[in-house]
CSV table of C-alpha atoms and ligand atoms in Angstrom, one decimal:
chain,number,residue,atom,x,y,z
N,1,MET,CA,26.7,14.3,-12.9
N,2,LYS,CA,24.5,15.6,-15.7
N,3,HIS,CA,22.1,12.6,-16.0
N,4,LEU,CA,21.6,9.5,-14.4
N,5,LEU,CA,21.5,6.8,-17.1
N,6,GLY,CA,23.0,3.7,-15.4
N,7,LEU,CA,25.4,2.8,-12.7
N,8,GLU,CA,27.8,1.1,-15.1
N,9,GLY,CA,31.1,3.1,-15.1
N,10,MET,CA,30.0,5.1,-12.0
N,11,SER,CA,32.8,5.3,-9.6
N,12,ALA,CA,32.7,4.3,-6.1
N,13,THR,CA,33.2,8.0,-5.0
N,14,ALA,CA,30.1,9.2,-6.9
N,15,LEU,CA,27.9,6.4,-5.6
N,16,THR,CA,28.8,6.8,-2.2
N,17,ARG,CA,28.4,10.7,-2.7
N,18,LEU,CA,24.7,10.0,-3.7
N,19,LEU,CA,24.1,7.7,-0.9
N,20,ASP,CA,25.3,10.1,1.6
N,21,VAL,CA,23.4,13.0,0.1
N,22,ALA,CA,20.3,10.8,0.3
N,23,GLU,CA,20.8,10.3,4.2
N,24,THR,CA,20.3,14.0,4.3
N,25,TYR,CA,16.8,13.7,2.4
N,26,LYS,CA,15.3,11.0,5.0
N,27,GLY,CA,12.0,12.1,6.3
N,28,VAL,CA,12.0,15.5,4.1
N,29,GLY,CA,8.2,16.4,4.0
N,30,VAL,CA,7.1,13.6,6.1
N,31,GLY,CA,4.7,14.7,8.8
N,32,ASP,CA,6.0,17.7,10.7
N,33,GLN,CA,9.1,17.8,8.7
N,34,PRO,CA,9.2,20.8,6.1
N,35,LYS,CA,9.2,20.3,2.5
N,36,ARG,CA,12.3,21.9,0.7
N,37,ASP,CA,12.6,24.2,-2.2
N,38,ASP,CA,15.6,22.6,-4.2
N,39,LEU,CA,13.6,22.3,-7.2
N,40,LYS,CA,11.4,25.5,-6.8
N,41,GLY,CA,10.4,26.7,-10.3
N,42,LYS,CA,11.6,23.4,-11.8
N,43,VAL,CA,9.4,21.0,-14.0
N,44,VAL,CA,9.8,17.4,-13.9
N,45,VAL,CA,8.1,15.0,-16.2
N,46,ASN,CA,7.4,11.5,-15.7
N,47,LEU,CA,7.7,9.9,-19.0
N,48,PHE,CA,6.4,6.4,-18.2
N,49,TYR,CA,6.0,4.0,-21.4
N,50,GLU,CA,5.9,0.8,-19.0
N,51,PRO,CA,3.8,0.3,-16.0
N,52,SER,CA,5.2,1.5,-12.8
N,53,THR,CA,3.6,1.9,-9.1
N,54,ARG,CA,6.4,2.5,-6.9
N,55,THR,CA,9.0,4.2,-9.2
N,56,ARG,CA,6.5,6.6,-10.7
N,57,MET,CA,4.6,7.5,-7.6
N,58,SER,CA,8.0,7.8,-5.8
N,59,PHE,CA,9.6,10.2,-8.2
N,60,GLY,CA,6.3,12.4,-8.2
N,61,LEU,CA,6.4,12.5,-4.4
N,62,ALA,CA,10.2,13.2,-4.1
N,63,ALA,CA,9.8,15.9,-6.6
N,64,ARG,CA,6.9,17.6,-5.1
N,65,ARG,CA,8.7,17.5,-1.6
N,66,LEU,CA,11.4,19.7,-3.3
N,67,GLY,CA,8.9,22.1,-4.8
N,68,ALA,CA,8.6,21.0,-8.2
N,69,ASP,CA,6.1,21.2,-10.6
N,70,VAL,CA,5.3,17.5,-11.9
N,71,LEU,CA,4.0,16.4,-15.3
N,72,ASP,CA,2.6,12.8,-15.7
N,73,PHE,CA,2.7,11.2,-19.2
N,74,SER,CA,1.3,7.9,-19.7
N,75,PRO,CA,1.2,6.6,-23.4
N,76,SER,CA,-2.6,5.3,-23.0
N,77,GLY,CA,-4.9,8.3,-23.6
N,78,SER,CA,-2.0,10.3,-25.3
N,79,SER,CA,-1.0,11.0,-28.8
N,80,THR,CA,1.2,7.8,-28.8
N,81,ALA,CA,-2.1,6.1,-29.6
N,82,LYS,CA,-2.4,8.3,-32.7
N,83,GLY,CA,1.1,7.2,-33.9
N,84,GLU,CA,3.2,9.9,-32.4
N,85,SER,CA,6.9,8.6,-32.0
N,86,PHE,CA,9.0,8.6,-28.6
N,87,ILE,CA,11.1,11.5,-29.8
N,88,ASP,CA,8.4,13.7,-31.0
N,89,THR,CA,6.2,13.4,-27.9
N,90,ALA,CA,9.5,14.3,-25.9
N,91,LYS,CA,10.3,17.1,-27.9
N,92,ASN,CA,7.0,18.4,-27.6
N,93,ILE,CA,6.8,18.1,-23.9
N,94,GLU,CA,10.3,19.6,-23.8
N,95,ALA,CA,8.8,22.7,-25.6
N,96,MET,CA,6.7,23.5,-22.7
N,97,GLY,CA,9.7,24.3,-20.6
N,98,ILE,CA,11.0,21.4,-18.6
N,99,ASP,CA,13.9,20.7,-16.7
N,100,ILE,CA,14.1,17.0,-15.6
N,101,VAL,CA,12.8,14.0,-17.4
N,102,VAL,CA,12.3,10.8,-15.7
N,103,VAL,CA,11.9,8.0,-18.4
N,104,ARG,CA,10.8,4.4,-18.2
N,105,HIS,CA,10.8,2.6,-21.7
N,106,SER,CA,11.0,-1.1,-23.0
N,107,SER,CA,13.8,-0.1,-25.1
N,108,PRO,CA,17.1,-0.5,-23.6
N,109,GLY,CA,19.0,2.9,-24.3
N,110,ALA,CA,15.8,5.1,-24.6
N,111,PRO,CA,17.0,7.2,-21.9
N,112,HIS,CA,20.4,7.5,-23.6
N,113,MET,CA,18.6,8.9,-26.6
N,114,LEU,CA,16.8,11.5,-24.9
N,115,ALA,CA,19.8,12.7,-23.2
N,116,LYS,CA,21.4,13.1,-27.0
N,117,TYR,CA,18.3,14.7,-28.5
N,118,LEU,CA,16.8,17.0,-25.9
N,119,HIS,CA,18.0,20.5,-24.9
N,120,PRO,CA,21.4,20.4,-23.1
N,121,HIS,CA,19.8,21.9,-20.1
N,122,VAL,CA,17.4,19.1,-19.6
N,123,ARG,CA,18.4,16.3,-17.2
N,124,VAL,CA,17.3,12.6,-17.9
N,125,ILE,CA,16.8,10.1,-15.2
N,126,ASN,CA,16.6,6.5,-16.4
N,127,ALA,CA,13.5,4.9,-14.4
N,128,GLY,CA,14.0,1.4,-16.5
N,129,ASP,CA,15.0,0.9,-19.8
N,130,GLY,CA,13.9,-2.7,-20.8
N,131,ALA,CA,16.3,-5.3,-19.3
N,132,HIS,CA,19.1,-2.7,-19.3
N,133,GLU,CA,19.3,-0.8,-16.2
N,134,HIS,CA,17.3,0.8,-13.4
N,135,PRO,CA,19.8,3.0,-11.5
N,136,THR,CA,17.7,4.3,-8.7
N,137,GLN,CA,16.3,1.1,-7.7
N,138,ALA,CA,19.8,-0.2,-7.4
N,139,LEU,CA,20.7,3.0,-5.3
N,140,LEU,CA,17.7,2.5,-2.9
N,141,ASP,CA,18.6,-1.3,-2.6
N,142,ILE,CA,22.3,-0.4,-1.7
N,143,PHE,CA,21.1,2.6,0.7
N,144,THR,CA,18.9,0.0,2.6
N,145,ILE,CA,21.7,-2.5,2.8
N,146,ARG,CA,24.0,0.1,4.1
N,147,GLN,CA,21.2,1.4,6.7
N,148,ARG,CA,20.8,-2.0,7.9
N,149,LEU,CA,24.4,-3.7,7.8
N,150,GLN,CA,26.2,-0.5,8.1
N,151,ARG,CA,28.5,-1.3,5.2
N,152,ILE,CA,28.6,-2.5,1.6
N,153,ASP,CA,32.5,-3.6,1.2
N,154,GLY,CA,33.0,-7.2,2.1
N,155,LEU,CA,29.4,-8.4,2.1
N,156,THR,CA,28.1,-11.1,-0.1
N,157,VAL,CA,24.8,-10.4,-1.9
N,158,GLY,CA,22.7,-12.8,-3.8
N,159,LEU,CA,20.6,-11.9,-6.6
N,160,ILE,CA,18.2,-14.6,-7.1
N,161,GLY,CA,15.9,-15.6,-9.9
N,162,ASP,CA,15.2,-14.0,-13.2
N,163,ILE,CA,18.6,-12.3,-14.0
N,164,MET,CA,18.1,-12.3,-17.9
N,165,HIS,CA,15.4,-9.9,-17.8
N,166,SER,CA,16.2,-7.9,-14.7
N,167,ARG,CA,17.6,-4.3,-15.2
N,168,VAL,CA,17.4,-4.3,-11.3
N,169,ALA,CA,20.1,-7.2,-11.5
N,170,ARG,CA,22.3,-5.1,-13.8
N,171,SER,CA,22.3,-2.1,-11.9
N,172,ASN,CA,22.4,-3.7,-8.7
N,173,ILE,CA,25.7,-5.6,-10.0
N,174,HIS,CA,27.4,-2.6,-11.2
N,175,GLY,CA,26.8,-0.6,-8.0
N,176,LEU,CA,27.5,-3.4,-5.4
N,177,THR,CA,30.9,-4.4,-7.1
N,178,THR,CA,32.1,-1.1,-7.5
N,179,LEU,CA,31.5,-0.7,-3.8
N,180,GLY,CA,33.4,-3.7,-2.8
N,181,ALA,CA,30.5,-6.4,-2.4
N,182,LYS,CA,30.7,-9.8,-3.7
N,183,VAL,CA,27.8,-10.7,-5.9
N,184,ILE,CA,26.5,-14.2,-6.5
N,185,VAL,CA,23.9,-14.5,-9.1
N,186,CYS,CA,21.9,-17.4,-8.9
N,187,GLY,CA,18.8,-18.6,-11.1
N,188,PRO,CA,17.9,-21.3,-13.8
N,189,THR,CA,20.4,-21.7,-16.4
N,190,THR,CA,17.7,-20.3,-19.0
N,191,LEU,CA,17.3,-17.2,-16.8
N,192,VAL,CA,21.2,-16.3,-16.2
N,193,PRO,CA,22.5,-14.6,-19.4
N,194,SER,CA,25.9,-16.1,-20.4
N,195,GLU,CA,27.7,-12.6,-20.5
N,196,VAL,CA,27.2,-12.2,-16.8
N,197,GLU,CA,30.4,-13.4,-15.6
N,198,ARG,CA,32.1,-10.8,-17.4
N,199,TRP,CA,30.9,-8.4,-14.9
N,200,GLY,CA,32.8,-9.9,-12.0
N,201,VAL,CA,29.9,-11.9,-10.2
N,202,GLU,CA,29.7,-15.6,-9.3
N,203,VAL,CA,27.3,-17.7,-11.1
N,204,ALA,CA,25.4,-20.3,-9.2
N,205,HIS,CA,22.3,-22.4,-10.2
N,206,ARG,CA,21.6,-24.2,-6.8
N,207,LEU,CA,19.9,-21.8,-4.5
N,208,ASP,CA,20.5,-24.0,-1.4
N,209,ASP,CA,24.3,-24.0,-1.9
N,210,VAL,CA,24.2,-20.1,-2.0
N,211,LEU,CA,21.9,-19.3,0.9
N,212,PRO,CA,24.4,-20.0,3.7
N,213,ARG,CA,27.0,-17.7,2.1
N,214,CYS,CA,24.8,-14.5,1.6
N,215,ASP,CA,24.5,-11.4,4.0
N,216,VAL,CA,21.7,-10.1,1.7
N,217,LEU,CA,19.2,-12.0,-0.8
N,218,ASN,CA,17.5,-9.7,-3.3
N,219,LEU,CA,14.8,-11.6,-4.6
N,220,LEU,CA,13.7,-10.9,-8.1
N,221,ARG,CA,10.5,-11.3,-10.1
N,222,VAL,CA,10.1,-13.6,-12.6
N,223,GLN,CA,9.3,-11.1,-15.6
N,224,PHE,CA,6.7,-13.0,-17.2
N,225,GLU,CA,6.0,-10.0,-19.4
N,226,ARG,CA,9.5,-10.1,-21.0
N,227,GLN,CA,9.3,-14.0,-21.7
N,228,ARG,CA,8.3,-15.1,-25.1
N,229,SER,CA,8.4,-18.8,-24.6
N,230,GLY,CA,8.6,-20.8,-21.3
N,231,LEU,CA,11.9,-20.7,-19.9
N,232,PHE,CA,11.3,-22.8,-17.2
N,233,PRO,CA,8.8,-25.9,-16.9
N,234,SER,CA,6.3,-24.4,-14.3
N,235,ILE,CA,5.8,-22.0,-11.6
N,236,ARG,CA,5.6,-24.8,-9.3
N,237,GLU,CA,8.9,-26.1,-10.4
N,238,TYR,CA,10.3,-22.7,-10.3
N,239,ARG,CA,9.0,-22.2,-6.7
N,240,LEU,CA,10.6,-25.5,-5.5
N,241,LEU,CA,14.1,-24.7,-6.6
N,242,PHE,CA,14.2,-20.9,-6.4
N,243,GLY,CA,11.4,-19.6,-4.1
N,244,VAL,CA,12.5,-18.5,-0.8
N,245,ASP,CA,10.1,-19.7,2.2
N,246,SER,CA,10.5,-20.3,5.9
N,247,ASP,CA,12.0,-23.8,5.0
N,248,ARG,CA,14.7,-22.1,3.1
N,249,MET,CA,15.3,-19.3,5.6
N,250,ARG,CA,16.5,-21.9,8.1
N,251,LYS,CA,19.5,-22.4,5.7
N,252,THR,CA,20.3,-18.6,5.8
N,253,LYS,CA,22.7,-16.6,8.0
N,254,PRO,CA,20.5,-15.8,10.9
N,255,ASN,CA,20.6,-12.1,10.3
N,256,VAL,CA,20.1,-12.3,6.3
N,257,LEU,CA,18.6,-9.1,4.9
N,258,ILE,CA,15.7,-9.9,2.5
N,259,LEU,CA,15.2,-7.4,-0.5
N,260,ALA,CA,12.9,-7.3,-3.2
N,261,PRO,CA,12.4,-4.5,-5.8
N,262,GLY,CA,8.6,-5.1,-6.0
N,263,PRO,CA,6.1,-6.0,-7.4
N,264,ILE,CA,6.6,-9.3,-5.7
N,265,ASN,CA,4.8,-12.5,-7.0
N,266,ARG,CA,3.7,-14.0,-3.7
N,267,GLY,CA,4.2,-17.7,-3.4
N,268,VAL,CA,6.6,-17.7,-6.5
N,269,GLU,CA,10.0,-16.1,-5.6
N,270,ILE,CA,8.9,-15.4,-2.2
N,271,SER,CA,6.6,-16.7,0.4
N,272,PRO,CA,4.3,-14.5,2.2
N,273,GLU,CA,5.7,-15.3,5.7
N,274,VAL,CA,9.4,-14.2,4.2
N,275,ALA,CA,8.0,-11.2,2.4
N,276,ASP,CA,6.2,-10.0,5.8
N,277,GLY,CA,8.6,-11.6,8.1
N,278,PRO,CA,11.4,-10.0,10.6
N,279,ARG,CA,14.2,-10.2,8.0
N,280,SER,CA,12.5,-8.4,5.2
N,281,ALA,CA,13.3,-4.9,4.4
N,282,ILE,CA,11.0,-4.6,1.5
N,283,LEU,CA,8.9,-1.7,2.8
N,284,ASP,CA,12.0,0.1,4.1
N,285,GLN,CA,13.2,-0.1,0.4
N,286,VAL,CA,10.2,1.8,-0.7
N,287,THR,CA,10.4,4.4,2.0
N,288,ASN,CA,14.2,4.8,1.2
N,289,GLY,CA,13.2,5.5,-2.5
N,290,LEU,CA,12.1,8.7,-1.8
N,291,ALA,CA,15.3,10.1,-0.2
N,292,VAL,CA,17.3,8.5,-3.0
N,293,ARG,CA,15.4,10.1,-5.7
N,294,MET,CA,15.2,13.5,-4.0
N,295,ALA,CA,19.0,13.3,-3.8
N,296,VAL,CA,19.3,12.3,-7.4
N,297,LEU,CA,16.8,15.0,-8.6
N,298,SER,CA,18.5,17.6,-6.4
N,299,GLU,CA,22.1,16.6,-7.6
N,300,LEU,CA,21.1,16.6,-11.2
N,301,SER,CA,19.3,20.2,-11.2
N,302,THR,CA,22.5,21.8,-9.6
N,303,SER,CA,25.1,20.2,-11.8
N,304,THR,CA,26.3,22.0,-14.9
U,1,LIG,N1,10.0,-2.6,-10.4
U,1,LIG,C1,11.0,-3.1,-11.1
U,1,LIG,C2,11.3,-2.8,-12.5
U,1,LIG,O1,10.6,-2.0,-12.9
U,1,LIG,C3,11.4,-4.7,-10.8
U,1,LIG,C4,10.3,-5.6,-11.3
U,1,LIG,O2,9.3,-5.1,-12.2
U,1,LIG,O3,10.0,-6.7,-11.2
U,1,LIG,O4,12.3,-3.4,-12.9
């Protein structure tokens, strides 16, 4: 694997390998556990054109725990403010001698463009391109499910909420279906794209019917920043129809696993007692993100 641009088209063998490699990075550099030098002498650039808390910090820490030097780019305070284009910025950073670019951009396909235009030795990792894909998020979601439930094959996973604008949903759909899970997407009709059925998922619009069938619920944030007009009447109505709170938890399987990619809108798609409750693996996802990203960085850096 030369770049990680998305999970679409990735084989079950390649996905499983990444998850297995990630197991070996759990805890690296934490407390007394030593760091590693897989990326010693390598330069990793975080090229983030959209806001990020978890993904950016997680990639930065993962790269440092493997011995890399890390450069951090944000458009504000850079020459982007003077009109420099995305490709010119990337080419100039490349000229400093870099090995891996972790890129987040609002345009779908931006990472693919870098993979095409940067020097062939540079590896590109998609950290979220518009509403298209967010492969490491889906990998860490799947890693967390496997850790908690010991399998993926045969599970039913509900992706609930704003499917239309969610790159996390797309990457999860590709990864989970390839590994043999059944995926149900559930959200308001205006937030579920019509093409989604082509990806081999079941579409539902009534959360209460879906809840008892799922082993995992991944609660997706309403992406207010990507919506130009109101796609549902009010936040109150959204919460009533699609918010998961303790009342709704009574309708789920007793051991249902609750995931959310973060940031969460507390009191909208998830209530505080569910987010902080015993079924929630939200902070495990963040911890696992480090192992998954170390695995991806190290696999790409050794690929030819
Ligand atoms: N952090 C995730 C993303 O960048 C999910 C979200 O923003 O809701 O796609």
